[in-house]
Short mmCIF file of C-alpha atoms and ligand atoms in Angstrom, two decimals:
data_model
loop_
_atom_site.label_atom_id
_atom_site.label_comp_id
_atom_site.label_asym_id
_atom_site.label_seq_id
_atom_site.Cartn_x
_atom_site.Cartn_y
_atom_site.Cartn_z
CA MET A 278 -81.39 -160.51 -115.71
CA GLY A 279 -84.15 -159.79 -118.16
CA PRO A 280 -84.23 -160.31 -121.87
CA SER A 281 -83.41 -156.66 -122.37
CA ASP A 282 -79.95 -157.24 -120.91
CA GLU A 283 -79.24 -159.95 -123.41
CA ARG A 284 -80.38 -157.74 -126.17
CA TRP A 285 -78.14 -154.97 -125.03
CA LEU A 286 -75.19 -157.33 -125.09
CA ASP A 287 -76.18 -158.47 -128.53
CA GLU A 288 -76.19 -155.00 -129.89
CA GLU A 289 -72.82 -154.26 -128.44
CA ALA A 290 -71.39 -157.14 -130.43
CA GLY A 291 -72.02 -155.13 -133.56
CA PRO A 292 -74.32 -155.61 -136.49
CA LEU A 293 -72.09 -157.91 -138.50
CA VAL A 294 -70.84 -160.25 -135.85
CA ARG A 295 -74.13 -160.82 -134.19
CA PRO A 296 -76.11 -162.49 -136.95
CA TYR A 297 -73.31 -164.94 -137.52
CA ALA A 298 -72.90 -165.57 -133.82
CA MET A 299 -76.62 -166.11 -133.54
CA THR A 300 -76.58 -168.94 -136.03
CA ARG A 301 -74.35 -171.14 -133.92
CA GLY A 302 -76.04 -174.36 -133.06
CA ARG A 303 -79.26 -173.51 -134.77
CA THR A 304 -81.00 -175.07 -137.66
CA ARG A 305 -80.23 -173.00 -140.67
CA HIS A 306 -82.39 -172.54 -143.63
CA THR A 307 -80.54 -173.63 -146.70
CA ARG A 308 -79.26 -171.38 -149.39
CA ALA A 309 -81.90 -172.83 -151.68
CA ASP A 310 -84.62 -171.37 -149.48
CA PHE A 311 -83.42 -167.90 -150.23
CA ASP A 312 -82.40 -167.83 -153.84
CA LEU A 313 -81.01 -164.51 -155.05
CA ILE A 314 -84.21 -163.87 -156.94
CA ALA A 315 -86.67 -165.40 -154.47
CA ILE A 316 -89.25 -162.75 -153.66
CA ILE A 317 -89.71 -161.91 -150.00
CA ALA A 318 -92.73 -160.11 -148.58
CA CYS A 319 -93.38 -159.30 -144.94
CA THR A 320 -96.59 -160.54 -143.42
CA ASP A 321 -98.89 -158.72 -141.03
CA ALA A 322 -97.92 -161.01 -138.16
CA THR A 323 -96.76 -159.33 -134.97
CA PRO A 324 -93.26 -160.27 -133.90
CA ASP A 325 -93.01 -162.46 -130.83
CA GLU A 326 -91.98 -160.27 -127.88
CA ARG A 327 -89.33 -162.73 -126.79
CA ALA A 328 -87.82 -163.01 -130.22
CA ALA A 329 -85.76 -159.89 -129.70
CA LEU A 330 -85.55 -158.84 -133.27
CA GLY A 331 -82.47 -156.80 -134.00
CA PRO A 332 -82.38 -153.59 -135.99
CA GLU A 333 -81.32 -155.57 -139.08
CA HIS A 334 -84.41 -157.77 -138.82
CA GLU A 335 -86.50 -154.64 -138.53
CA ALA A 336 -84.76 -153.13 -141.52
CA ILE A 337 -85.61 -156.17 -143.61
CA LEU A 338 -89.24 -156.09 -142.53
CA GLU A 339 -89.31 -152.44 -143.46
CA VAL A 340 -88.01 -152.89 -147.02
CA THR A 341 -90.13 -155.97 -147.71
CA ARG A 342 -93.42 -154.17 -147.24
CA GLN A 343 -93.07 -154.13 -150.98
CA PRO A 344 -92.11 -157.62 -152.13
CA LEU A 345 -88.42 -157.62 -152.96
CA SER A 346 -85.84 -160.09 -154.19
CA VAL A 347 -83.22 -161.41 -151.78
CA ALA A 348 -80.50 -159.69 -153.82
CA GLU A 349 -82.26 -156.36 -153.57
CA ILE A 350 -82.81 -156.74 -149.85
CA SER A 351 -79.11 -157.37 -149.36
CA SER A 352 -78.30 -154.26 -151.33
CA TYR A 353 -80.82 -152.02 -149.57
CA VAL A 354 -79.99 -153.03 -146.01
CA ASP A 355 -76.32 -153.10 -146.96
CA LEU A 356 -75.49 -156.48 -145.47
CA PRO A 357 -73.74 -159.42 -147.12
CA LEU A 358 -75.97 -162.07 -148.63
CA GLY A 359 -74.96 -164.69 -146.09
CA VAL A 360 -76.07 -162.46 -143.23
CA VAL A 361 -79.29 -161.52 -144.95
CA ARG A 362 -80.10 -165.19 -145.44
CA VAL A 363 -79.65 -165.91 -141.76
CA LEU A 364 -81.86 -163.00 -140.81
CA LEU A 365 -84.48 -164.08 -143.32
CA GLY A 366 -84.39 -167.53 -141.74
CA ASP A 367 -85.19 -165.97 -138.36
CA LEU A 368 -88.06 -164.01 -139.84
CA LEU A 369 -89.37 -167.06 -141.66
CA ASP A 370 -89.28 -169.10 -138.46
CA GLN A 371 -91.59 -166.55 -136.94
CA GLU A 372 -93.73 -166.36 -140.04
CA LEU A 373 -92.99 -162.68 -140.36
CA ILE A 374 -92.21 -163.09 -144.04
CA THR A 375 -93.34 -165.18 -146.96
CA VAL A 376 -90.95 -166.52 -149.59
CA ARG A 377 -91.79 -167.04 -153.19
CA LYS A 378 -89.14 -169.21 -154.73
CA PRO A 379 -88.30 -168.79 -158.39
CA ALA A 380 -89.55 -171.40 -160.80
CA PRO A 381 -87.55 -174.63 -160.64
CA VAL A 382 -84.56 -174.90 -162.94
CA THR A 383 -86.23 -177.54 -165.03
CA ASP A 384 -89.17 -175.29 -165.62
CA LEU A 385 -87.89 -172.78 -168.16
CA PRO A 386 -90.25 -169.99 -169.11
CA GLY A 387 -92.36 -170.91 -172.11
CA GLU A 388 -92.33 -169.48 -175.59
CA ARG A 389 -95.06 -166.99 -174.82
CA VAL A 390 -93.20 -165.54 -171.85
CA LEU A 391 -89.93 -165.33 -173.77
CA LYS A 392 -91.63 -163.44 -176.57
CA GLU A 393 -93.08 -161.11 -173.97
CA VAL A 394 -89.57 -160.57 -172.62
CA ILE A 395 -88.23 -159.75 -176.08
CA ASP A 396 -91.02 -157.23 -176.65
CA GLY A 397 -90.46 -155.78 -173.21
CA ILE A 398 -86.74 -155.22 -173.81
CA GLN A 399 -87.50 -153.77 -177.22
CA GLY A 400 -89.78 -151.22 -175.63
CA LEU A 401 -87.24 -150.00 -173.08
CA MET B 224 -84.51 -144.81 -152.01
CA VAL B 225 -86.54 -147.81 -151.05
CA SER B 226 -89.84 -146.08 -151.57
CA LYS B 227 -89.01 -145.48 -155.22
CA VAL B 228 -88.74 -149.17 -155.92
CA SER B 229 -91.66 -150.33 -157.94
CA ASN B 230 -93.45 -153.43 -156.88
CA PRO B 231 -91.74 -156.32 -158.70
CA SER B 232 -94.66 -158.64 -158.24
CA ASP B 233 -98.25 -158.56 -157.27
CA PRO B 234 -98.59 -160.51 -154.04
CA HIS B 235 -102.20 -161.20 -154.84
CA GLY B 236 -101.85 -161.95 -158.53
CA GLY B 237 -100.63 -165.06 -160.31
CA PRO B 238 -97.23 -166.51 -159.57
CA PRO B 239 -94.64 -163.85 -160.38
CA LEU B 240 -91.87 -164.84 -162.71
CA ALA B 241 -88.36 -163.69 -162.03
CA ILE B 242 -85.90 -164.40 -164.81
CA LYS B 243 -82.19 -164.30 -164.21
CA ILE B 244 -79.66 -163.41 -166.87
CA LEU B 245 -75.93 -163.35 -166.23
CA ILE B 246 -73.51 -160.79 -167.60
CA ALA B 247 -70.11 -162.43 -167.64
CA GLY B 248 -66.70 -161.77 -169.08
CA GLY B 249 -63.23 -160.83 -167.98
CA PHE B 250 -62.15 -158.26 -165.47
CA GLY B 251 -63.09 -154.71 -166.45
CA VAL B 252 -64.73 -155.67 -169.75
CA GLY B 253 -67.84 -153.58 -169.15
CA LYS B 254 -70.24 -155.85 -167.24
CA THR B 255 -71.36 -153.24 -164.73
CA THR B 256 -71.58 -150.67 -167.50
CA LEU B 257 -73.92 -152.90 -169.49
CA VAL B 258 -76.12 -153.65 -166.49
CA GLY B 259 -76.36 -149.92 -165.77
CA ALA B 260 -77.19 -149.08 -169.37
CA VAL B 261 -80.32 -151.21 -169.48
CA SER B 262 -81.44 -151.46 -165.86
CA GLU B 263 -84.41 -149.44 -164.67
CA ILE B 264 -82.63 -148.96 -161.36
CA ARG B 265 -79.04 -147.91 -160.87
CA PRO B 266 -76.97 -151.08 -160.58
CA LEU B 267 -77.26 -152.43 -157.07
CA ARG B 268 -74.51 -154.22 -155.33
CA THR B 269 -74.68 -157.16 -153.03
CA GLU B 270 -71.80 -158.82 -151.32
CA GLU B 271 -71.11 -162.29 -150.20
CA MET B 272 -68.53 -163.12 -147.63
CA LEU B 273 -66.72 -166.26 -148.54
CA THR B 274 -64.47 -168.36 -146.46
CA GLN B 275 -62.14 -170.31 -148.60
CA GLU B 276 -59.15 -172.50 -148.28
CA SER B 277 -56.51 -170.43 -149.92
CA VAL B 278 -54.30 -173.38 -150.76
CA GLY B 279 -53.27 -173.29 -154.37
CA VAL B 280 -54.46 -169.77 -154.80
CA ASP B 281 -51.39 -168.17 -153.40
CA ASP B 282 -49.12 -171.08 -154.05
CA MET B 283 -48.18 -171.55 -150.45
CA VAL B 284 -47.15 -175.15 -150.57
CA GLY B 285 -48.51 -177.14 -147.66
CA VAL B 286 -49.81 -174.12 -145.85
CA GLU B 287 -53.50 -174.42 -145.27
CA GLN B 288 -55.11 -171.13 -144.56
CA LYS B 289 -58.64 -169.92 -144.37
CA THR B 290 -59.33 -166.47 -145.59
CA THR B 291 -62.52 -164.49 -145.80
CA THR B 292 -63.02 -162.62 -149.01
CA THR B 293 -65.80 -160.35 -150.01
CA VAL B 294 -67.17 -160.84 -153.47
CA ALA B 295 -69.30 -158.12 -154.92
CA MET B 296 -71.99 -158.72 -157.49
CA ASP B 297 -73.76 -155.99 -159.36
CA PHE B 298 -77.25 -156.42 -160.54
CA GLY B 299 -80.01 -154.53 -162.24
CA ARG B 300 -83.66 -155.04 -162.94
CA ILE B 301 -85.98 -154.73 -165.89
CA THR B 302 -89.69 -154.98 -165.20
CA ILE B 303 -91.37 -156.45 -168.25
CA ARG B 304 -94.80 -156.18 -166.69
CA ASP B 305 -96.37 -156.65 -163.31
CA GLY B 306 -95.31 -160.11 -162.23
CA LEU B 307 -92.57 -160.58 -164.85
CA VAL B 308 -89.17 -159.24 -163.92
CA LEU B 309 -85.75 -159.70 -165.45
CA TYR B 310 -82.73 -159.60 -163.17
CA LEU B 311 -79.31 -159.02 -164.67
CA PHE B 312 -76.38 -160.18 -162.59
CA GLY B 313 -72.85 -159.15 -163.37
CA THR B 314 -70.62 -162.04 -162.40
CA PRO B 315 -67.56 -161.43 -160.27
CA GLY B 316 -64.74 -160.71 -162.69
CA GLN B 317 -62.13 -162.90 -161.13
CA ASP B 318 -61.77 -166.56 -161.90
CA ARG B 319 -61.19 -167.59 -158.35
CA PHE B 320 -64.78 -166.86 -157.49
CA TRP B 321 -66.06 -169.65 -159.69
CA TYR B 322 -68.14 -171.25 -157.04
CA MET B 323 -70.05 -168.03 -156.68
CA TRP B 324 -70.93 -168.52 -160.33
CA ASP B 325 -72.61 -171.82 -159.59
CA GLU B 326 -75.19 -170.10 -157.48
CA LEU B 327 -75.62 -167.39 -160.08
CA ALA B 328 -75.94 -169.84 -162.94
CA THR B 329 -78.46 -172.04 -161.19
CA GLY B 330 -81.85 -171.33 -162.67
CA ALA B 331 -80.50 -168.69 -165.02
CA LEU B 332 -82.10 -168.33 -168.43
CA GLY B 333 -78.78 -167.66 -170.10
CA ALA B 334 -75.73 -165.45 -170.18
CA VAL B 335 -74.13 -162.64 -172.09
CA VAL B 336 -70.38 -163.06 -172.28
CA LEU B 337 -68.74 -159.72 -172.88
CA ALA B 338 -65.53 -159.77 -174.85
CA ASP B 339 -62.86 -157.20 -175.55
CA THR B 340 -61.07 -157.96 -178.80
CA ARG B 341 -57.81 -156.60 -177.39
CA ARG B 342 -57.76 -159.45 -174.90
CA LEU B 343 -60.15 -162.09 -176.12
CA ASP B 344 -58.61 -164.75 -173.93
CA ALA B 345 -60.10 -163.02 -170.88
CA CYS B 346 -63.49 -164.44 -171.81
CA PHE B 347 -62.34 -168.03 -172.46
CA PRO B 348 -63.14 -169.14 -168.89
CA SER B 349 -66.68 -167.76 -169.15
CA VAL B 350 -67.26 -169.43 -172.50
CA ASP B 351 -65.91 -172.73 -171.18
CA TYR B 352 -68.02 -172.47 -168.08
CA PHE B 353 -71.32 -171.91 -169.89
CA GLU B 354 -70.53 -174.55 -172.50
CA ARG B 355 -69.86 -177.06 -169.76
CA ARG B 356 -73.03 -176.13 -167.93
CA ASN B 357 -75.01 -176.18 -171.13
CA LEU B 358 -76.33 -172.73 -170.42
CA PRO B 359 -77.26 -170.78 -173.56
CA PHE B 360 -75.07 -167.73 -174.08
CA VAL B 361 -74.27 -165.05 -176.61
CA ILE B 362 -71.07 -163.10 -177.08
CA GLY B 363 -71.29 -159.34 -176.77
CA VAL B 364 -68.20 -157.75 -178.22
CA ASN B 365 -67.66 -154.52 -176.35
CA CYS B 366 -65.98 -152.33 -178.94
CA PHE B 367 -63.71 -150.13 -176.88
CA ASP B 368 -62.42 -146.99 -178.51
CA GLY B 369 -59.20 -147.68 -180.32
CA ALA B 370 -59.63 -151.45 -180.43
CA ASP B 371 -59.32 -153.09 -183.82
CA ARG B 372 -62.66 -154.02 -185.34
CA TYR B 373 -63.37 -157.62 -186.18
CA ALA B 374 -66.29 -159.23 -187.93
CA PRO B 375 -68.53 -161.43 -185.78
CA GLU B 376 -67.34 -164.48 -187.75
CA GLU B 377 -63.75 -163.71 -186.87
CA VAL B 378 -64.60 -163.46 -183.17
CA SER B 379 -66.61 -166.64 -183.42
CA ALA B 380 -63.69 -168.48 -185.00
CA ALA B 381 -61.18 -167.09 -182.52
CA LEU B 382 -63.35 -168.27 -179.64
CA ASP B 383 -64.02 -171.59 -181.34
CA LEU B 384 -67.74 -171.18 -180.73
CA ASP B 385 -70.31 -173.75 -181.70
CA ALA B 386 -72.20 -172.75 -184.80
CA GLY B 387 -75.31 -170.87 -183.81
CA VAL B 388 -73.85 -168.99 -180.86
CA PRO B 389 -74.62 -165.37 -181.75
CA VAL B 390 -71.88 -162.75 -181.69
CA ILE B 391 -73.08 -159.17 -181.36
CA LEU B 392 -70.89 -156.12 -181.70
CA GLY B 393 -71.76 -153.17 -179.52
CA ASP B 394 -70.92 -150.63 -176.89
CA ALA B 395 -71.73 -151.52 -173.30
CA ARG B 396 -72.34 -147.87 -172.49
CA LYS B 397 -75.22 -147.59 -174.94
CA LYS B 398 -78.68 -148.69 -173.99
CA GLU B 399 -79.67 -149.68 -177.54
CA SER B 400 -76.58 -151.84 -177.69
CA GLY B 401 -77.46 -153.55 -174.41
CA LYS B 402 -81.00 -154.13 -175.60
CA ARG B 403 -79.75 -155.75 -178.80
CA VAL B 404 -77.49 -158.17 -177.00
CA LEU B 405 -80.19 -159.12 -174.48
CA ILE B 406 -82.74 -159.66 -177.20
CA ALA B 407 -80.22 -161.78 -179.10
CA LEU B 408 -79.83 -163.92 -175.99
CA VAL B 409 -83.55 -164.44 -175.42
CA GLU B 410 -84.02 -165.23 -179.11
CA HIS B 411 -81.14 -167.67 -178.90
CA VAL B 412 -82.78 -169.38 -175.91
CA LEU B 413 -86.05 -169.54 -177.86
CA ASP B 414 -84.26 -171.01 -180.88
CA SER B 415 -82.58 -173.70 -178.81
CA MET B 416 -85.89 -174.50 -177.18
CA LEU B 417 -87.68 -174.82 -180.49
CA ARG B 418 -84.85 -176.81 -182.01
CA GLN B 419 -85.04 -179.24 -179.11
CA ARG B 420 -88.68 -179.67 -179.74
CA GLY B 421 -87.71 -180.59 -183.28
CA THR B 422 -90.60 -181.83 -185.31
CA ASP B 423 -93.11 -180.54 -182.79
CA LEU B 424 -92.09 -177.11 -183.95
CA SER B 425 -94.96 -176.69 -186.36
CA MET B 426 -97.38 -177.50 -183.58
CA ALA B 427 -95.88 -175.04 -181.11
CA THR B 428 -98.55 -173.14 -179.31
CA TYR B 429 -98.46 -169.83 -177.61
N1 LIG C 42 -64.51 -146.72 -174.33
C1 LIG C 42 -65.30 -147.59 -173.73
N2 LIG C 42 -65.20 -147.73 -172.41
C2 LIG C 42 -66.00 -148.62 -171.81
C3 LIG C 42 -66.91 -149.40 -172.52
N3 LIG C 42 -67.54 -150.23 -171.66
C4 LIG C 42 -67.05 -149.97 -170.43
N4 LIG C 42 -66.12 -148.99 -170.51
C5 LIG C 42 -65.33 -148.46 -169.40
O1 LIG C 42 -64.48 -149.51 -168.93
C6 LIG C 42 -64.37 -149.48 -167.53
C7 LIG C 42 -64.74 -150.82 -166.90
O2 LIG C 42 -66.11 -151.07 -167.08
P1 LIG C 42 -66.97 -151.87 -165.99
O3 LIG C 42 -68.37 -151.85 -166.48
O4 LIG C 42 -66.71 -151.39 -164.64
O5 LIG C 42 -66.36 -153.32 -166.16
P2 LIG C 42 -66.69 -154.62 -165.32
O6 LIG C 42 -66.68 -155.73 -166.31
O7 LIG C 42 -67.93 -154.43 -164.53
O8 LIG C 42 -65.44 -154.68 -164.38
P3 LIG C 42 -65.22 -155.67 -163.13
O9 LIG C 42 -66.53 -155.79 -162.40
O10 LIG C 42 -64.18 -154.95 -162.33
O11 LIG C 42 -64.71 -156.96 -163.68
C8 LIG C 42 -65.25 -148.35 -167.05
O12 LIG C 42 -64.45 -147.23 -166.82
C9 LIG C 42 -66.20 -148.11 -168.22
O13 LIG C 42 -66.63 -146.77 -168.28
C10 LIG C 42 -66.99 -149.21 -173.94
O14 LIG C 42 -67.74 -149.84 -174.66
N5 LIG C 42 -66.16 -148.30 -174.49
MG1 LIG C 43 -68.22 -154.71 -162.42
#
């Protein structure tokens, strides 16, 4: 029984069921780690052979070659947010992605940035 | 599809800023339409699967049931410049997804509450919610064809808004209209910020 057998079984379970099933008994990254607008970028690290990344992991790595928000990733790979967050947790564990969290809630953008935003919208 | 997405941040530049604005309001009031009118990308859709105790929701006395619901959120993006991106999130239109709102509202700059004068009460829950959370918001009156026209002051009075909460009349389908309401919101946030600073105002730097 090699790892490839396990993987085959995994895939048979279907793309939606598996990520949820995989989370059982594991440490989960919290929701706060993957805010809707946190920016995810894939790193150049090579995936661990034994990690058996699924096609959904691969899909996320593919779309995050350009840094992308969590919400956008969910939309592009067409998986619910909850599933995407689990998959991102896997990728983060293996340092295959970096996460840039949005500024803390207490740290509202300053006057200069807000004026920039107003000008930016004006120019649309 | 993916390849057309412009880079929302420079991984090697300064810290990118992502600003979140919520588009709220009752069911079918024009939230998705507004997001689409101003977004540089067609509105995207993300879903969250929620498991909830459905007690109370369906009035089944004493029957505890867990159901899984899918809540869809639309969102769009406006790139102000490299490293400064605005995300617009349309909130789920149904009240029973309130707790989804908490995640959306966390860290948000503010909200646009869309209102339809033919059924103003549909936006009461949104107004209450943002007032309670102390999140700055503006009212965007989506003037549907055939709806009676009201002056902003009338809408303001009918919604019992605090003085200073802007009411903007518009058409969610029109880009210029969407721009106006978003600008009104950011200006409102700026105003509140400056007012809080009070006497430091004259020394404000930028
Ligand atoms: N005449 C008119 N129709 C509008 C206007 N804004 C939106 N609509 C139409 O109203 C319908 C509902 O608009 P949506 O943008 O889907 O509303 P929503 O708030 O996203 O709806 P939910 O997400 O289902 O709550 C669509 O068919 C729009 O084309 C408007 O200003 N005038
Ligand atoms: Mg909608």
